[in-house]
Rosetta silent file (secondary structure, phi, psi, omega in degrees, C-alpha in Angstrom):
SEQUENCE: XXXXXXXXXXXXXXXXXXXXXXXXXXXXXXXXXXXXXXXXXXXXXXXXXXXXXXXXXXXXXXXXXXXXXXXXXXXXXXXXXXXXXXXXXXXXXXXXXXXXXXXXXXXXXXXXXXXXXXXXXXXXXXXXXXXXXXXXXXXXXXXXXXXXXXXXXXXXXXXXXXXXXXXXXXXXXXXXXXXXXXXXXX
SCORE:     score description
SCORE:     0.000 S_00000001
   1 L     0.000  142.527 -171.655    5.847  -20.579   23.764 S_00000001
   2 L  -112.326  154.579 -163.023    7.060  -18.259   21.333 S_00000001
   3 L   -92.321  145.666 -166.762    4.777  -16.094   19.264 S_00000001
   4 L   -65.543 -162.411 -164.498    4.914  -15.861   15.794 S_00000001
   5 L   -58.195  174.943  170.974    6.513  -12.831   13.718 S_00000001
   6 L  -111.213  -37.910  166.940    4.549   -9.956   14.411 S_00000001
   7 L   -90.488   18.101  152.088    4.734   -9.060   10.775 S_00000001
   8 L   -86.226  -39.620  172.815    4.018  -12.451   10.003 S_00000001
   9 H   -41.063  -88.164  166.749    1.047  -12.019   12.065 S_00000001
  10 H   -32.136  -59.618  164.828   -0.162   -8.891   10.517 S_00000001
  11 H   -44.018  -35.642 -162.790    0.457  -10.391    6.772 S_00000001
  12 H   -86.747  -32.736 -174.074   -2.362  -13.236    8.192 S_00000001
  13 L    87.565   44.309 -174.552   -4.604  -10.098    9.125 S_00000001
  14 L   -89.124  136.460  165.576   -4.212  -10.464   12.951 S_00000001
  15 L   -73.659  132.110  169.637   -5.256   -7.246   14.894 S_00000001
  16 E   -90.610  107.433 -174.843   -2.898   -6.190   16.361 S_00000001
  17 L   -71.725  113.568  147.497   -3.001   -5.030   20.655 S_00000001
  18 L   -25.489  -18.881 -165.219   -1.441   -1.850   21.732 S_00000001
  19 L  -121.519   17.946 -174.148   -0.009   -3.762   24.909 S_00000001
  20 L   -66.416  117.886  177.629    1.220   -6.556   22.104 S_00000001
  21 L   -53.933  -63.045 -156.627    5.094   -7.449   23.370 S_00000001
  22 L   -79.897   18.861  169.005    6.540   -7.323   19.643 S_00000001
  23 H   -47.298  -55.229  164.221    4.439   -3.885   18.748 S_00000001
  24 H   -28.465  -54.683 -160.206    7.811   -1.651   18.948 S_00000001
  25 H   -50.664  -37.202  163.561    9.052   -3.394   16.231 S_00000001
  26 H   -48.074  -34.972  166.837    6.544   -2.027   13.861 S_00000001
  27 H   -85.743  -13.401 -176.473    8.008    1.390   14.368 S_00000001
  28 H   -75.653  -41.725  168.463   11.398    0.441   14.788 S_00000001
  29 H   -69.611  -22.430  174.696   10.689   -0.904   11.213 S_00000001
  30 H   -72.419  -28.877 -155.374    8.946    2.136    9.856 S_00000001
  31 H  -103.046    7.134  177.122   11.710    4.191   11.078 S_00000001
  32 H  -109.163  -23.952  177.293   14.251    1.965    9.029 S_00000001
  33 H   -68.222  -56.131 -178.622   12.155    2.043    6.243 S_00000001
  34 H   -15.584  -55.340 -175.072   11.981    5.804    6.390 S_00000001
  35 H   -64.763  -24.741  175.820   15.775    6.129    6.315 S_00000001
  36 H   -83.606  -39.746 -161.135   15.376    4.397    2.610 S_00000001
  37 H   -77.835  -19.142  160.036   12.298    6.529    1.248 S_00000001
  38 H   -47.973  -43.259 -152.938   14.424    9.909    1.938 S_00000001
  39 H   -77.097  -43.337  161.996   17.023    8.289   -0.033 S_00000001
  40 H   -51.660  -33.856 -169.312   14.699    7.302   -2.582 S_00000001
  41 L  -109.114   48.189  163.531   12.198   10.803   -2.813 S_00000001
  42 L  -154.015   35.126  173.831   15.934   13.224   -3.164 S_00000001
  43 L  -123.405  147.555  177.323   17.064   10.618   -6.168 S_00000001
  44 L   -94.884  -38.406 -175.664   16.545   11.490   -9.648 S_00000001
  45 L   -97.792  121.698 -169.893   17.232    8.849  -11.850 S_00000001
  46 H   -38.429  -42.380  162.829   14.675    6.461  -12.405 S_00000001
  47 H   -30.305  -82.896  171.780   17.194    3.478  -11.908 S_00000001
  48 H   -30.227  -56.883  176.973   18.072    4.446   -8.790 S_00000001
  49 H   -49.530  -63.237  175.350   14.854    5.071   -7.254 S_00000001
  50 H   -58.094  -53.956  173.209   13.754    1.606   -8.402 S_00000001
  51 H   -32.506  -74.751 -172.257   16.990    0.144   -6.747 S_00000001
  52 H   -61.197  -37.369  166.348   15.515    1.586   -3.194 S_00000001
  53 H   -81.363   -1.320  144.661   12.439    0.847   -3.797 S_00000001
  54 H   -30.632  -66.859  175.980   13.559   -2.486   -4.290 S_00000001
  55 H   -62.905  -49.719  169.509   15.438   -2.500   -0.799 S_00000001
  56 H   -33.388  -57.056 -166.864   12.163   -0.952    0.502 S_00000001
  57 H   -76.233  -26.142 -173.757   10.128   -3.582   -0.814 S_00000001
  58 L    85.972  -11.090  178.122   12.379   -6.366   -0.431 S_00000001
  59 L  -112.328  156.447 -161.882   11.673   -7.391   -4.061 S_00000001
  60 L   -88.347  137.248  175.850   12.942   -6.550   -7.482 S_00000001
  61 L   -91.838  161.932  140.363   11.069   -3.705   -9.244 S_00000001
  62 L   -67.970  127.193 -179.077   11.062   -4.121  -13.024 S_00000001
  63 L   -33.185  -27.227 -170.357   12.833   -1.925  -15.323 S_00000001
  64 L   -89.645   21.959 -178.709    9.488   -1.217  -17.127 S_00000001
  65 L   -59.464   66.262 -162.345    8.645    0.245  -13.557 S_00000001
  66 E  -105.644  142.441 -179.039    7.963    3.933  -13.024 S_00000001
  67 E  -147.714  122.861  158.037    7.361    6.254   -9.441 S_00000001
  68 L  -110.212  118.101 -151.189    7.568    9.878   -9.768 S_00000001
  69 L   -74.146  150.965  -14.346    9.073   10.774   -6.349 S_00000001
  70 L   -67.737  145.743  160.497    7.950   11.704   -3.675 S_00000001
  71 L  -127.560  116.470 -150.513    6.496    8.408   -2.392 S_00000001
  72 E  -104.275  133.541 -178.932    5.606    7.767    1.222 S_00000001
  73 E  -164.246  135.167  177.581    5.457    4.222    2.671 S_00000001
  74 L   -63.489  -51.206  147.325    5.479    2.945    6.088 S_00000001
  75 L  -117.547  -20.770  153.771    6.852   -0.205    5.772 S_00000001
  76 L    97.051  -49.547 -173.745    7.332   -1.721    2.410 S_00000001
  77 L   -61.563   -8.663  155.976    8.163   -5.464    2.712 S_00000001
  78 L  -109.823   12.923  166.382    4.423   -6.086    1.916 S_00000001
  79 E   -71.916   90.319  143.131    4.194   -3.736   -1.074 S_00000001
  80 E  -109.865  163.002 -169.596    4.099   -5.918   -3.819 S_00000001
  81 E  -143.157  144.609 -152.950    4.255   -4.538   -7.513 S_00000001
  82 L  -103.705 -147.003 -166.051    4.245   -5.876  -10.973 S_00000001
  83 L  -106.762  159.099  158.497    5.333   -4.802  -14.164 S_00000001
  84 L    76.387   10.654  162.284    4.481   -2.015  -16.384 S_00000001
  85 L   -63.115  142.335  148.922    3.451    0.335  -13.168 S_00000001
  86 E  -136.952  126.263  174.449    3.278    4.012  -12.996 S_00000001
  87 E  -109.982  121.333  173.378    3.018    5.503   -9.400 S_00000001
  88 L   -79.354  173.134 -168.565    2.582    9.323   -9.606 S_00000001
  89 L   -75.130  167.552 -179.219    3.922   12.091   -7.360 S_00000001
  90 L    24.100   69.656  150.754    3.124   11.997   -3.694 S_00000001
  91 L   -80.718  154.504 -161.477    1.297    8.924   -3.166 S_00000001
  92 E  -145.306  125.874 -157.104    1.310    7.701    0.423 S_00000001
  93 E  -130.444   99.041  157.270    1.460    3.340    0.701 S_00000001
  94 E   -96.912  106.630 -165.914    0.495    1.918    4.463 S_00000001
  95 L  -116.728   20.547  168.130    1.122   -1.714    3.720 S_00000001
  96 L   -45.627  -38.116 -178.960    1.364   -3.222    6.816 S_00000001
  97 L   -74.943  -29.364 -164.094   -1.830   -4.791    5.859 S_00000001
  98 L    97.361  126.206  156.710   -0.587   -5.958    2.186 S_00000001
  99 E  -138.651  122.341 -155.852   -0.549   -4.283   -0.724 S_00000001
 100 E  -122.623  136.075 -131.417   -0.220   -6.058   -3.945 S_00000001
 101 E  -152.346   78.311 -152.647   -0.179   -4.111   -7.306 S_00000001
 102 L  -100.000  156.240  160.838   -0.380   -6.399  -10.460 S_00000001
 103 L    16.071  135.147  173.596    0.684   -5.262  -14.003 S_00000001
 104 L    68.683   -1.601 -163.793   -0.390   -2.137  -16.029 S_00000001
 105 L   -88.305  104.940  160.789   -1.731   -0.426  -13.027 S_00000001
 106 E  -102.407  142.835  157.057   -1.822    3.551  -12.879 S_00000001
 107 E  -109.334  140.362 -154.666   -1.917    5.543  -10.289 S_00000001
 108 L   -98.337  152.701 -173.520   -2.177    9.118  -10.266 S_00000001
 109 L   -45.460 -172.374  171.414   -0.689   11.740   -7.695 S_00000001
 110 L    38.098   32.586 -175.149   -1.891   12.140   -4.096 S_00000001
 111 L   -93.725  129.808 -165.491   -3.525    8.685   -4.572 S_00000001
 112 E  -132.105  136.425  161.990   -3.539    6.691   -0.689 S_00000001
 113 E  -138.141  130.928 -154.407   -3.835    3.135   -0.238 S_00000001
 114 E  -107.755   70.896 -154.983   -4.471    2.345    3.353 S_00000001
 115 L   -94.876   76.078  173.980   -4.222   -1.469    4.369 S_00000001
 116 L  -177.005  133.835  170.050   -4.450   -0.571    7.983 S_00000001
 117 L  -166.068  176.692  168.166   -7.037    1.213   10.234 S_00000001
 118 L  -130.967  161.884  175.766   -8.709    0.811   13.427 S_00000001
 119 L   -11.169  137.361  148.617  -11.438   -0.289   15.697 S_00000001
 120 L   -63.809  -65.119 -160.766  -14.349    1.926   15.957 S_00000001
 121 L   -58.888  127.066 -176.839  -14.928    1.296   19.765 S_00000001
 122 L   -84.869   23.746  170.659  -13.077    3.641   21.376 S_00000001
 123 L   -89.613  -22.454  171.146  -11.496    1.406   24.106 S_00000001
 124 L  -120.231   50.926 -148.796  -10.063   -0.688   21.506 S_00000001
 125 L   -83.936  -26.331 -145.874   -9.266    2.354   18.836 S_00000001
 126 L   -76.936  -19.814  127.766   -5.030    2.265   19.683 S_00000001
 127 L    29.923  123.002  151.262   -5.664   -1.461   17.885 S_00000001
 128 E  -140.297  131.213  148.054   -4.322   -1.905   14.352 S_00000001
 129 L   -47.839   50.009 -162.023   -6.579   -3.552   11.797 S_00000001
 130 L   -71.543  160.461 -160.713   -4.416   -5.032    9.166 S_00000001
 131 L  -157.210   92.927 -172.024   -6.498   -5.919    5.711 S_00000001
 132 L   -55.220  177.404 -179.610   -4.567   -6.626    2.211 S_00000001
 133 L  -131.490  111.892  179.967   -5.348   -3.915   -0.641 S_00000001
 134 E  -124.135  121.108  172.621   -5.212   -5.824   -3.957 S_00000001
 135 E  -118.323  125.498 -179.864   -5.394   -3.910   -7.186 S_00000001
 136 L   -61.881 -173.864  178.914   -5.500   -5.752  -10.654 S_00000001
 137 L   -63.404  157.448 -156.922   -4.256   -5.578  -13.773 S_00000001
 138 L    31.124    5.778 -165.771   -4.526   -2.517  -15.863 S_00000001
 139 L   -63.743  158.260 -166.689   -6.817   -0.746  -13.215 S_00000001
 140 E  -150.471  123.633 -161.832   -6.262    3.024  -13.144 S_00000001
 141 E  -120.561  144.329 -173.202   -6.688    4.830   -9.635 S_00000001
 142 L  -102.558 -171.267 -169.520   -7.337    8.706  -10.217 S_00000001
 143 L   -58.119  117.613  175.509   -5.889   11.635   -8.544 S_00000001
 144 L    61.035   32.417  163.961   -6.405   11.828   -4.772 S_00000001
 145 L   -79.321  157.099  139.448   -8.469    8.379   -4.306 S_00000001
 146 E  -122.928  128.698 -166.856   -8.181    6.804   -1.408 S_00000001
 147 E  -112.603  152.208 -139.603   -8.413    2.938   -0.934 S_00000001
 148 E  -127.962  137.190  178.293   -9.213    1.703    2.488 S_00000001
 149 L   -15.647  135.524  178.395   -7.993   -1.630    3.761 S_00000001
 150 L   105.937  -33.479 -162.950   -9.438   -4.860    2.476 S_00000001
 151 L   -88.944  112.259  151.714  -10.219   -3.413   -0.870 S_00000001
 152 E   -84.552  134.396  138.747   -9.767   -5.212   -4.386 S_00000001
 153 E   -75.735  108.113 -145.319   -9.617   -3.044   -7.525 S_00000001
 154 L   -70.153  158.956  165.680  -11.249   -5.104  -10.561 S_00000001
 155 L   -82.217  142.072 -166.412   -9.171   -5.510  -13.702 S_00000001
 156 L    83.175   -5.385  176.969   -9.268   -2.558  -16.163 S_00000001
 157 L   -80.732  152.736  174.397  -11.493   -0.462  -13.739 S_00000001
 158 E  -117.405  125.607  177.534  -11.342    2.681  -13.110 S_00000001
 159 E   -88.674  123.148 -155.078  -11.248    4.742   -9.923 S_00000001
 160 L   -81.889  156.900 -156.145  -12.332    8.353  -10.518 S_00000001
 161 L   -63.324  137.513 -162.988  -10.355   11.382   -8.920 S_00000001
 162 L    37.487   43.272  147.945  -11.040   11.755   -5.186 S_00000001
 163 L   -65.020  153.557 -169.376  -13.203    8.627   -4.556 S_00000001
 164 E  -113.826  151.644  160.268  -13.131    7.262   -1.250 S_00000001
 165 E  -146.170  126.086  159.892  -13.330    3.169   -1.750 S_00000001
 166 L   -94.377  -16.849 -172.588  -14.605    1.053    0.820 S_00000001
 167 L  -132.620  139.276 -172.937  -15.736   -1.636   -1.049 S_00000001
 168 L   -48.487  131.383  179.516  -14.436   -4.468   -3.819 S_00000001
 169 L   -97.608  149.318  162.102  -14.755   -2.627   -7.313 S_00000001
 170 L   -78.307  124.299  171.768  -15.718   -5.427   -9.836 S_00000001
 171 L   -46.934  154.661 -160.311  -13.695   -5.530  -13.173 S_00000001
 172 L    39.812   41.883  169.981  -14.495   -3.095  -15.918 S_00000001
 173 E  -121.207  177.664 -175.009  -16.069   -0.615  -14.252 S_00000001
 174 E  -116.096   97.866  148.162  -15.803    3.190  -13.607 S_00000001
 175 E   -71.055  124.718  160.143  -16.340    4.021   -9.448 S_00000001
 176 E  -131.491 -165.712 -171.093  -16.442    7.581   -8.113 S_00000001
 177 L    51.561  167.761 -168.446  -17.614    9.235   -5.211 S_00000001
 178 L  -113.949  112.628   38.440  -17.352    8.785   -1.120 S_00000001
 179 L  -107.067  175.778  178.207  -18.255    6.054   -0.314 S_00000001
 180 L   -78.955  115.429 -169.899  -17.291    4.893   -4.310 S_00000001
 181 E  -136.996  141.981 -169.848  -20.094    3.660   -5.958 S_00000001
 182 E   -52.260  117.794  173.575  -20.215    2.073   -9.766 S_00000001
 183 E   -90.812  -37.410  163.599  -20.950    4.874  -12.153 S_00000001
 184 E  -149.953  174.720 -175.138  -20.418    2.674  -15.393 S_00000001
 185 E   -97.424  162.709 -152.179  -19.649   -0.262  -17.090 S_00000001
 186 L  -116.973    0.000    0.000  -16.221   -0.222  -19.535 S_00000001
């Protein structure tokens, strides 16, 4: 019997075994994505950029679309992103896990969203933990957050500059700090 996709798998939130037969592929795929996001962080014109990340993503970016390059992403084909985005410089996107990105949403440099991690026990650490990351509309992620697998962003909230978020933000609120905890309501 044959087993499904492995990045079908993964999309579903199956952990994923180190000794898993179709495991290569994930790197075989990271390393194809790779060859686009060079192509993509040494291009200047905003067209362009969106074209590749397009091929990255597998999906059409929208013209009202903006990423100021560099942008780092492992695999891509589960990055999705809506209209009326701005992705700042050197953001870093593990989306193995899902990452979905609806309308209006900024994010600010160095900002990481991390739909992948692993086991605590360390016999099953080499493991990967896929999770989506969903952030709503107009939500605004600050400078050097990081959002950790699993995690909805509420619509119109805001995540303040270096917050760690572990946990679903509600809409219209303001979260800082590690772990991210509601500082106010909007």
């Amino acid at each position: 019997m044959q087993r499904t996709d492995i990045f079908e798998r993964l999309k579903k939130g199956e952990i994923i075994l180190p000794s898993d037969p179709q495991a290569y592929r994930m790197l075989e795929a990271s390393y194809r994505t790779k060859k686009l996001v060079v192509q993509m962080n040494s291009a200047t014109d905003p067209k362009e950029i969106r074209e590749l990340l397009g091929q990255i993503t597998e999906s059409e970016i929208d013209e009202s679309v903006n990423v100021f390059t560099p942008l780092h992403i492992n695999y891509g084909k589960h990055t999705k992103i809506g209209k009326n985005v701005f992705i700042n410089f050197d953001c870093t996107f593990l989306d193995l896990g899902g990452i979905t990105i609806e309308d209006g949403v900024l994010i600010a440099p160095k900002v990481s969203l991390l739909s992948e991690g692993h086991p605590i026990e360390p016999d099953q650490r080499q493991s990967l933990v896929p999770n989506p990351i969903h952030i709503k509309r107009n939500a605004w992620i600050g400078a050097n957050a990081t959002i950790l697998q699993g995690v909805t962003i509420g619509e119109n909230s805001v995540v303040a500059a270096g917050s760690v978020v572990s946990h679903d933000v509600p809409d219209n609120v303001v979260v800082g700090g590690i772990p991210a905890k509601i500082i106010k309501e909007i």
